[in-house]
Tab-separated table of C-alpha atoms and ligand atoms in Angstrom:
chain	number	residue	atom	x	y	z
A	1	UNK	CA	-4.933	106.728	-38.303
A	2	UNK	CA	-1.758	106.302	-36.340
A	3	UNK	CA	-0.369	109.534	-34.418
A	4	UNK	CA	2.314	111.393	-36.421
A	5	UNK	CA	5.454	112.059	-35.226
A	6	UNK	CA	8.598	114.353	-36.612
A	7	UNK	CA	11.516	113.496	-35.425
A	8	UNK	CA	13.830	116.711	-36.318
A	9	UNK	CA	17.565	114.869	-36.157
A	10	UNK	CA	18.851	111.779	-37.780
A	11	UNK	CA	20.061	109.385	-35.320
A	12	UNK	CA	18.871	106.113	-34.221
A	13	UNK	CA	16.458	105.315	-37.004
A	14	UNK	CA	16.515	101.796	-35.871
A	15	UNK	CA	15.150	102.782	-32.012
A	16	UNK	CA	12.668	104.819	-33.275
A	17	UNK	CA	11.141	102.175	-36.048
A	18	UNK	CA	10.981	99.647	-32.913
A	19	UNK	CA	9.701	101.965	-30.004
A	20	UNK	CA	7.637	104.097	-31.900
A	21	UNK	CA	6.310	101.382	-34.486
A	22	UNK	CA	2.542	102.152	-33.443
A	23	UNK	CA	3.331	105.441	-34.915
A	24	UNK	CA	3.835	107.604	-38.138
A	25	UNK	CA	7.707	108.547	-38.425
A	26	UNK	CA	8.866	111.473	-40.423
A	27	UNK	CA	12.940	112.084	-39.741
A	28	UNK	CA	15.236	113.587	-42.267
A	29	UNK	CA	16.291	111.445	-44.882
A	30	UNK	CA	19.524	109.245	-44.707
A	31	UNK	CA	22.617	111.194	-45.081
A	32	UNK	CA	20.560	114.212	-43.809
A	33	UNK	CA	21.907	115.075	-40.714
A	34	UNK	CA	19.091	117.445	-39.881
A	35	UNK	CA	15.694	119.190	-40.323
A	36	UNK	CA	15.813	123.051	-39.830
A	37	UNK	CA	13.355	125.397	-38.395
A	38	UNK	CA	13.061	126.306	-41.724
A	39	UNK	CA	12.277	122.885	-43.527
A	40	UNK	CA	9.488	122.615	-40.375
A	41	UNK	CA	7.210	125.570	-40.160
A	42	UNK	CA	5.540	124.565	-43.455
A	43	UNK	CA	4.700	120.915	-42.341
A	44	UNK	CA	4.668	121.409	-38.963
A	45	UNK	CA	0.561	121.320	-38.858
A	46	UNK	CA	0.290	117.791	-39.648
A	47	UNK	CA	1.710	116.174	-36.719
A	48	UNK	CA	0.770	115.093	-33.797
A	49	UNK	CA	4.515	115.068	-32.027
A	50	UNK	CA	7.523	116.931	-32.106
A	51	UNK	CA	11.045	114.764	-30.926
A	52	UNK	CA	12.858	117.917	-31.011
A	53	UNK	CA	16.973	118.561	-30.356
A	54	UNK	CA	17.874	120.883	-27.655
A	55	UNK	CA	19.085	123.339	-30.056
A	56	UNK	CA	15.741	123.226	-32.240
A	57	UNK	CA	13.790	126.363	-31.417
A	58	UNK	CA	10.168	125.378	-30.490
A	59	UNK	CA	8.897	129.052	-30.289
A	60	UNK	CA	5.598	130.627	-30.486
A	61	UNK	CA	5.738	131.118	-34.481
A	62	UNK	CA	6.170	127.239	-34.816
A	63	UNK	CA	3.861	126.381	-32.163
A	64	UNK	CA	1.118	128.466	-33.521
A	65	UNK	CA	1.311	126.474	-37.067
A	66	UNK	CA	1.561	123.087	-35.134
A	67	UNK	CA	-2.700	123.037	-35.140
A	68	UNK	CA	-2.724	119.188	-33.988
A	69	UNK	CA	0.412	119.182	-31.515
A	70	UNK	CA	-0.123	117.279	-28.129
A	71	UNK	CA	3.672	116.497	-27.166
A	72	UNK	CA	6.880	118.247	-27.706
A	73	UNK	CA	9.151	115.378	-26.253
A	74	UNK	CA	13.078	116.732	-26.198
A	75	UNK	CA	16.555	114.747	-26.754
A	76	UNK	CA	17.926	116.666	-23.812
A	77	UNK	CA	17.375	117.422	-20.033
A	78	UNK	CA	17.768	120.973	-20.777
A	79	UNK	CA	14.796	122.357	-22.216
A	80	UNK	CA	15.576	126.314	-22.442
A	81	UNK	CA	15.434	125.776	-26.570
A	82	UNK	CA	11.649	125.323	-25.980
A	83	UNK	CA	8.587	128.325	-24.987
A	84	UNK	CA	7.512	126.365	-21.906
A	85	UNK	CA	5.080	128.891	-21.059
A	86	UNK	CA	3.610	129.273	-24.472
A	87	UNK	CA	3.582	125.304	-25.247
A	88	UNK	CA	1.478	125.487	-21.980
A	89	UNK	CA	-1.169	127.911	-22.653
A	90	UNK	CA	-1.451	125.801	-26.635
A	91	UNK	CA	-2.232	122.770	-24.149
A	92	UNK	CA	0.946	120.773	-25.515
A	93	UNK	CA	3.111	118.821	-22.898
A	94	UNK	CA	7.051	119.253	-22.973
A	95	UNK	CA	8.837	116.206	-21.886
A	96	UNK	CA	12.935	115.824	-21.325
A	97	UNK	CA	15.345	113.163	-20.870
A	98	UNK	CA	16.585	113.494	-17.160
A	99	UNK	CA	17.643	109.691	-16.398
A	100	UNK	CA	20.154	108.843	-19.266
A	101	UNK	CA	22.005	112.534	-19.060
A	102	UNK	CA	22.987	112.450	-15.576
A	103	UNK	CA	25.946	110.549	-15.014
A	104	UNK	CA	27.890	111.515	-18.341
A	105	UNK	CA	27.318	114.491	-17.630
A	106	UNK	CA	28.518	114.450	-14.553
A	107	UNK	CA	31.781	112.496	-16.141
A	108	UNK	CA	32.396	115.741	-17.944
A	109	UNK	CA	32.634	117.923	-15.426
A	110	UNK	CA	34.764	116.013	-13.483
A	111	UNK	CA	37.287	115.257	-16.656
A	112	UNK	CA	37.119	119.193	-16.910
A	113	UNK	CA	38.318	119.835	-13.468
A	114	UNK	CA	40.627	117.044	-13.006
A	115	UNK	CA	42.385	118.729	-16.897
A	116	UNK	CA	42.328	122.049	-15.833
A	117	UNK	CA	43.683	121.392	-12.333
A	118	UNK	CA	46.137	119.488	-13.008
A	119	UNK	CA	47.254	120.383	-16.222
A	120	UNK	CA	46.567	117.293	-18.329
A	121	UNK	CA	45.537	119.111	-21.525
A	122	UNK	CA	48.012	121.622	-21.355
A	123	UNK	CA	51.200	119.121	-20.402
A	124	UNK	CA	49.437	116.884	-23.830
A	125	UNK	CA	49.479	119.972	-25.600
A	126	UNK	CA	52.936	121.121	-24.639
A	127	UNK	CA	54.616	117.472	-24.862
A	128	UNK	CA	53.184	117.016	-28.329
A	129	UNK	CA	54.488	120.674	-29.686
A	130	UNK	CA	58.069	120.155	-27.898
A	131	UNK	CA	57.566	122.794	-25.581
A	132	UNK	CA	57.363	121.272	-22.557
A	133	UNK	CA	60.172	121.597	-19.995
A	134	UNK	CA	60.905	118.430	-17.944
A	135	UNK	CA	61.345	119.148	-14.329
A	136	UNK	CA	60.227	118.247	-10.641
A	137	UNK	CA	59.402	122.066	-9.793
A	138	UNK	CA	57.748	122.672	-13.469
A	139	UNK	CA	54.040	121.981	-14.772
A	140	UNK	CA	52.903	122.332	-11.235
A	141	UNK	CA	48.794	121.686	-11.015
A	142	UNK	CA	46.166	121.870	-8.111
A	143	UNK	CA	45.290	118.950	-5.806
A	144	UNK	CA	41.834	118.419	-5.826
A	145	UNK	CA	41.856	116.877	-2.257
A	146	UNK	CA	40.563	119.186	0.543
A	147	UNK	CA	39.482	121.439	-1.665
A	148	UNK	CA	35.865	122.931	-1.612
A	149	UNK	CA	33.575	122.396	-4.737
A	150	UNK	CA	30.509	124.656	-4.623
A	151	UNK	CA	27.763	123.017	-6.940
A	152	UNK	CA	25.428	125.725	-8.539
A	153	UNK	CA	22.175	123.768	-9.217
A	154	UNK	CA	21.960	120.684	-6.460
A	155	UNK	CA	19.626	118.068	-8.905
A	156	UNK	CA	20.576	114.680	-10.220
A	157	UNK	CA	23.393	115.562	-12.343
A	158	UNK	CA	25.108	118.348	-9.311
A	159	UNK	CA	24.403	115.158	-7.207
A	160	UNK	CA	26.148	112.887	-9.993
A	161	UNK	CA	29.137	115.539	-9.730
A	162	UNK	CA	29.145	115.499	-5.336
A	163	UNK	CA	29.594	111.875	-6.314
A	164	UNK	CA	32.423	112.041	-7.906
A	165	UNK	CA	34.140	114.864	-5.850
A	166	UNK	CA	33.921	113.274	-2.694
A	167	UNK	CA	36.308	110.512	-4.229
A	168	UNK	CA	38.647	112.955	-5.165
A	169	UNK	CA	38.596	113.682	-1.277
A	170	UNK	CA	36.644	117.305	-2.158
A	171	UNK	CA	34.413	118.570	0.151
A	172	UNK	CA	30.962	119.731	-1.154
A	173	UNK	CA	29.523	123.161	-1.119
A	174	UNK	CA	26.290	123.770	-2.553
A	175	UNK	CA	23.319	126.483	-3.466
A	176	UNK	CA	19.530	125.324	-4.840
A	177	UNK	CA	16.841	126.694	-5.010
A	178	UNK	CA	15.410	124.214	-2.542
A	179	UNK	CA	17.738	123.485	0.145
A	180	UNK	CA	18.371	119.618	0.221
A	181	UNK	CA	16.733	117.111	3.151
A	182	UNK	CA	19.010	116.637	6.226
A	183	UNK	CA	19.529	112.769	4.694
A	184	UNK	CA	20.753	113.965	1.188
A	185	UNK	CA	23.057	116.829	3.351
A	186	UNK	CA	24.371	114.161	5.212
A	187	UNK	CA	24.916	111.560	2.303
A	188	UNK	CA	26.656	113.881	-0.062
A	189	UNK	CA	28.111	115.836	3.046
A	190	UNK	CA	27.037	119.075	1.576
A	191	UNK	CA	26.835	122.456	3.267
A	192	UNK	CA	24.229	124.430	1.653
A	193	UNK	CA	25.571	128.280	1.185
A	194	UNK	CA	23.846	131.257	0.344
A	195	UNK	CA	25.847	132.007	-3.639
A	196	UNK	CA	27.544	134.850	-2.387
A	197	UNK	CA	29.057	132.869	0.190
A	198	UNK	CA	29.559	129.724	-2.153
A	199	UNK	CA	31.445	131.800	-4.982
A	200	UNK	CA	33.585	133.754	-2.617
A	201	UNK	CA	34.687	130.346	-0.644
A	202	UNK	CA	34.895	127.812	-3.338
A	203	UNK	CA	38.078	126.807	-4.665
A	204	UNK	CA	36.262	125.290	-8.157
A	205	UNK	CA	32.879	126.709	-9.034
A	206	UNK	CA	30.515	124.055	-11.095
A	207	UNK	CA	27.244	125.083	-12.667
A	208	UNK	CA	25.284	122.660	-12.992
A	209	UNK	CA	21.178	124.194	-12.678
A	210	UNK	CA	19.123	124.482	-15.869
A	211	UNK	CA	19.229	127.889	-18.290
A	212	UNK	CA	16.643	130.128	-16.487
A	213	UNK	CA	15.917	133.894	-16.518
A	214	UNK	CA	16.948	133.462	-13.019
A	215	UNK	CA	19.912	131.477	-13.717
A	216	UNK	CA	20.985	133.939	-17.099
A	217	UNK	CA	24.201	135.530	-16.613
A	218	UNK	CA	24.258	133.996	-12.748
A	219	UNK	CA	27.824	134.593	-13.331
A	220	UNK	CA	28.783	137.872	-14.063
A	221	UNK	CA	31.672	140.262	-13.678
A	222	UNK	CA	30.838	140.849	-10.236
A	223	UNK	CA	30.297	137.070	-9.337
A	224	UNK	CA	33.859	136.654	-10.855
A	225	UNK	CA	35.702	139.664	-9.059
A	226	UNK	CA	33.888	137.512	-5.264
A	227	UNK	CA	35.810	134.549	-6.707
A	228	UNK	CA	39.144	133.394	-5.175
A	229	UNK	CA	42.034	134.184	-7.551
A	230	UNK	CA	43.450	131.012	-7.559
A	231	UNK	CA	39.585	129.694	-8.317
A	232	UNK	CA	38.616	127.366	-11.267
A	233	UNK	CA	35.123	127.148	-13.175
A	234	UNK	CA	33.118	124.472	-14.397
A	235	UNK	CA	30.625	125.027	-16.556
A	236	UNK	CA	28.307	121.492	-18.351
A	237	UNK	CA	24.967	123.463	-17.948
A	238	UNK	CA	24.207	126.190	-20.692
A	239	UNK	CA	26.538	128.859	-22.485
A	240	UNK	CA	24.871	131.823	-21.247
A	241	UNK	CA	24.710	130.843	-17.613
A	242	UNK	CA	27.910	132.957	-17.458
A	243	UNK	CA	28.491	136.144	-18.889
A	244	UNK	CA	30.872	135.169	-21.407
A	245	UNK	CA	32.874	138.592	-22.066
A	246	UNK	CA	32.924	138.727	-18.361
A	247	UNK	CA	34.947	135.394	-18.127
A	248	UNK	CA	37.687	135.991	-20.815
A	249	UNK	CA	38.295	139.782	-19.170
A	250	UNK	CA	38.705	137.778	-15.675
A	251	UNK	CA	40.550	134.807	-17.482
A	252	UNK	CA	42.789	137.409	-18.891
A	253	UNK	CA	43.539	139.411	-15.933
A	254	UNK	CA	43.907	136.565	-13.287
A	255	UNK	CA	40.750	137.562	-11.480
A	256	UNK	CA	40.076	133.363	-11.768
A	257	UNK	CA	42.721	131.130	-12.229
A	258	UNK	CA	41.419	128.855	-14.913
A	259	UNK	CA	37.813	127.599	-16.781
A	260	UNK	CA	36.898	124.053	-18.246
A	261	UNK	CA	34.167	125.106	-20.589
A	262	UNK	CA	31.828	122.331	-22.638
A	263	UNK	CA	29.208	124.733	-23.437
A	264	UNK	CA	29.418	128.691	-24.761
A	265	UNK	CA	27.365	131.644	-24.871
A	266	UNK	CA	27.873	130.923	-28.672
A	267	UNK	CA	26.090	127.876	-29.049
A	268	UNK	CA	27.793	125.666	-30.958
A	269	UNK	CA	30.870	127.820	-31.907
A	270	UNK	CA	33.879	128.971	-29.519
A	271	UNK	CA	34.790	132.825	-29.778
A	272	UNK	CA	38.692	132.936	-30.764
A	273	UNK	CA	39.250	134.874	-27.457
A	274	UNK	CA	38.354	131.853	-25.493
A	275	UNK	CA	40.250	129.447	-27.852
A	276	UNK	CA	43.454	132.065	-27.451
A	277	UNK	CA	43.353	131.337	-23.457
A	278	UNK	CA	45.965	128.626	-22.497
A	279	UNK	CA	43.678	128.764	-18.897
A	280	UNK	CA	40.825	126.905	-20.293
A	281	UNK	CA	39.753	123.795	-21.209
A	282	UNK	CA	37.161	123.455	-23.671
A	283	UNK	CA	35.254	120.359	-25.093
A	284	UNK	CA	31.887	121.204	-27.848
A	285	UNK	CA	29.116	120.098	-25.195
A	286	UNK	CA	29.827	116.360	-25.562
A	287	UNK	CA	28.282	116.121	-21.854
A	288	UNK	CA	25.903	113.470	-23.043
A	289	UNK	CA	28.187	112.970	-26.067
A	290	UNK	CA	28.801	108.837	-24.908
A	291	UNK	CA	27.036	105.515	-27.198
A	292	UNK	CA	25.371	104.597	-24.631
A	293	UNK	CA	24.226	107.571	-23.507
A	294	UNK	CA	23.162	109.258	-26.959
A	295	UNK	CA	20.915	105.402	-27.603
A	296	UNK	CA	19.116	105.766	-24.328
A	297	UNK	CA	18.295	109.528	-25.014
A	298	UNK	CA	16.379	108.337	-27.737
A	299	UNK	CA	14.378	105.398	-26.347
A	300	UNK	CA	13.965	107.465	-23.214
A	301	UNK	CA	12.281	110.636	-26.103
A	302	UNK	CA	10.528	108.080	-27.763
A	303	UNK	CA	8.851	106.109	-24.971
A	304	UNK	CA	7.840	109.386	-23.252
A	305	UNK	CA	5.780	110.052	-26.626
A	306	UNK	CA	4.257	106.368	-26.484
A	307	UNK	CA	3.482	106.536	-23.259
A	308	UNK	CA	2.041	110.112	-23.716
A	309	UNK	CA	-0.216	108.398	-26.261
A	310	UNK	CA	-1.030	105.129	-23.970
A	311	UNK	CA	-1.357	106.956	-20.435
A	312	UNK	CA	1.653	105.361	-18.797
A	313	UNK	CA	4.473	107.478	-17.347
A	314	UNK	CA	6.178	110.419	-19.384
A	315	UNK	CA	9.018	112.983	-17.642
A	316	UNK	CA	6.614	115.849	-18.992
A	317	UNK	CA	8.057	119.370	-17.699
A	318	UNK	CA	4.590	121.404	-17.321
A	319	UNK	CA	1.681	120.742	-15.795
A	320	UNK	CA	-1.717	121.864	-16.909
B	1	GLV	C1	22.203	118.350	-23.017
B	1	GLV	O1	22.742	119.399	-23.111
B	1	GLV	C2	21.012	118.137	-22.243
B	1	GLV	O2	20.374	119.119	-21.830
B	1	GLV	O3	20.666	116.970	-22.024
């Protein structure tokens, strides 16, 4: 009997026929956009593989009822939507998609600082209502050049961001929780900084490091009052990676001068506080949101489940 396999979102039924054609497919129907948590805890026993979304909860509750499950492989880097530890102990693997997310990503984060800083979604904005006034001395931005970035979370995609950075003639800050090798230091010409030193020096803070209980709320009021006042922040990582409240009070007040948001502490909603903010720029976490990127998310999900199956390579996130 071949291996079953539920694929929770409807995209890319023509990948998943080829790569996974050794296997049994169940996706939601055609003009179904999605399966919820709901419409899988029932059927959620039969299969042998879960190709979940990063916002598909893959708790304890479902992966009690999944009685044959061997792989959880997820659309996403980011894997905080799945009970790593749990999924662990039930002996099932959790795999990601690091490779195709990274440079997108990364393409985000820079589009959200170069925006924010100077001004190009708020001069669009203004130009389009009327209300922008013409003038050498108005609409003045920030130049990125000499400015420090300090990258929270130094992995591929912070890397992918250095990258880009050090063209705009930034220099590069950074805090991990492994300090790099002297090569990498040297090649992205990054200071490593304790965070207290990073987010008190930084001209634009970036998170980039994976949704943690370490990394929950890294900033908070507190981190935001160490900030510079003239200070922008970069978030392409996970909503609650900043204390949300936090940032509109300091957005507000001018404790920070600005924020280019693509994800929220909502989810997939923006509060109306943040929308009401003219110092933000926000985009609905379209980090990976590219063709190419969203096609090779989903031969990179499906060939870590084949190859899960076969014994070649998968990008699996625990170890047993
Ligand atoms: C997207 O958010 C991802 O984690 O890849």
């Amino acid at each position: 009997m071949k291996p079953r396999v539920l694929i929770t979102y409807n995209i890319y039924r023509d990948v998943y026929k080829e790569v996974l054609k050794d296997f049994d497919i169940t996706m939601p129907a055609e003009g179904m956009e999605t399966f919820t948590y709901e419409d899988v805890l029932p059927v959620v026993d039969s299969f042998d593989a879960i190709l979940s979304m990063w916002n598909f909860p893959i708790d304890k509750q479902l992966l009690d009822a999944a009685k044959r499950l061997k792989i959880v492989s997820n659309y996403a880097v980011g894997y905080d939507n799945i009970d790593v530890v749990y999924a662990t102990r039930c002996g099932v693997a959790v795999a990601n998609t690091p490779d195709p997310v990274t440079e997108p990503t990364a393409d985000i984060a820079m589009g959200l600082m170069l925006s924010l800083m100077r001004r190009i979604v708020d001069c669009d904005n203004m130009l389009r209502a009327k209300k922008l006034k013409w003038g050498i001395m108005n609409n003045l931005g920030t130049s990125l050049s000499g400015k420090q970035l300090g990258i929270i979370g130094m992995g591929r995609i912070g890397k992918a961001v250095a990258r880009r950075a050090l063209a705009c003639g930034m220099n590069i800050a950074y805090h991990n929780r492994n300090r790099l090798g002297a090569t990498d230091e040297k090649l992205y010409g990054a200071k490593y900084m304790a965070l207290d030193e990073l987010i008190a020096t930084s001209d634009v803070v970036s998170l980039n490091a994976p949704l943690t209980s370490e990394t929950y709320h890294i900033i908070d009021a507190e981190r935001l009052a160490q900030m510079k006042r003239d200070a922008f922040l970069i978030n392409t990582a996970r909503g609650p990676l900043v204390d949300e409240k936090a940032l509109i009070e300091a957005l507000k007040n001018g404790t920070i001068k600005g924020a280019g948001l693509d994800v929220f502490e909502t989810g997939d909603s923006v509060c109306d506080e943040l929308l009401a903010l003219p110092n933000t720029v926000l985009v609905p976490h379209i980090g990976t949101q590219t063709v190419e990127a969203r096609r090779e998310m989903a031969e990179f999900a499906a060939t870590n489940i084949v190859n899960f199956f076969n014994g070649g390579k998968v990008a699996q996130v625990n170890k047993f």
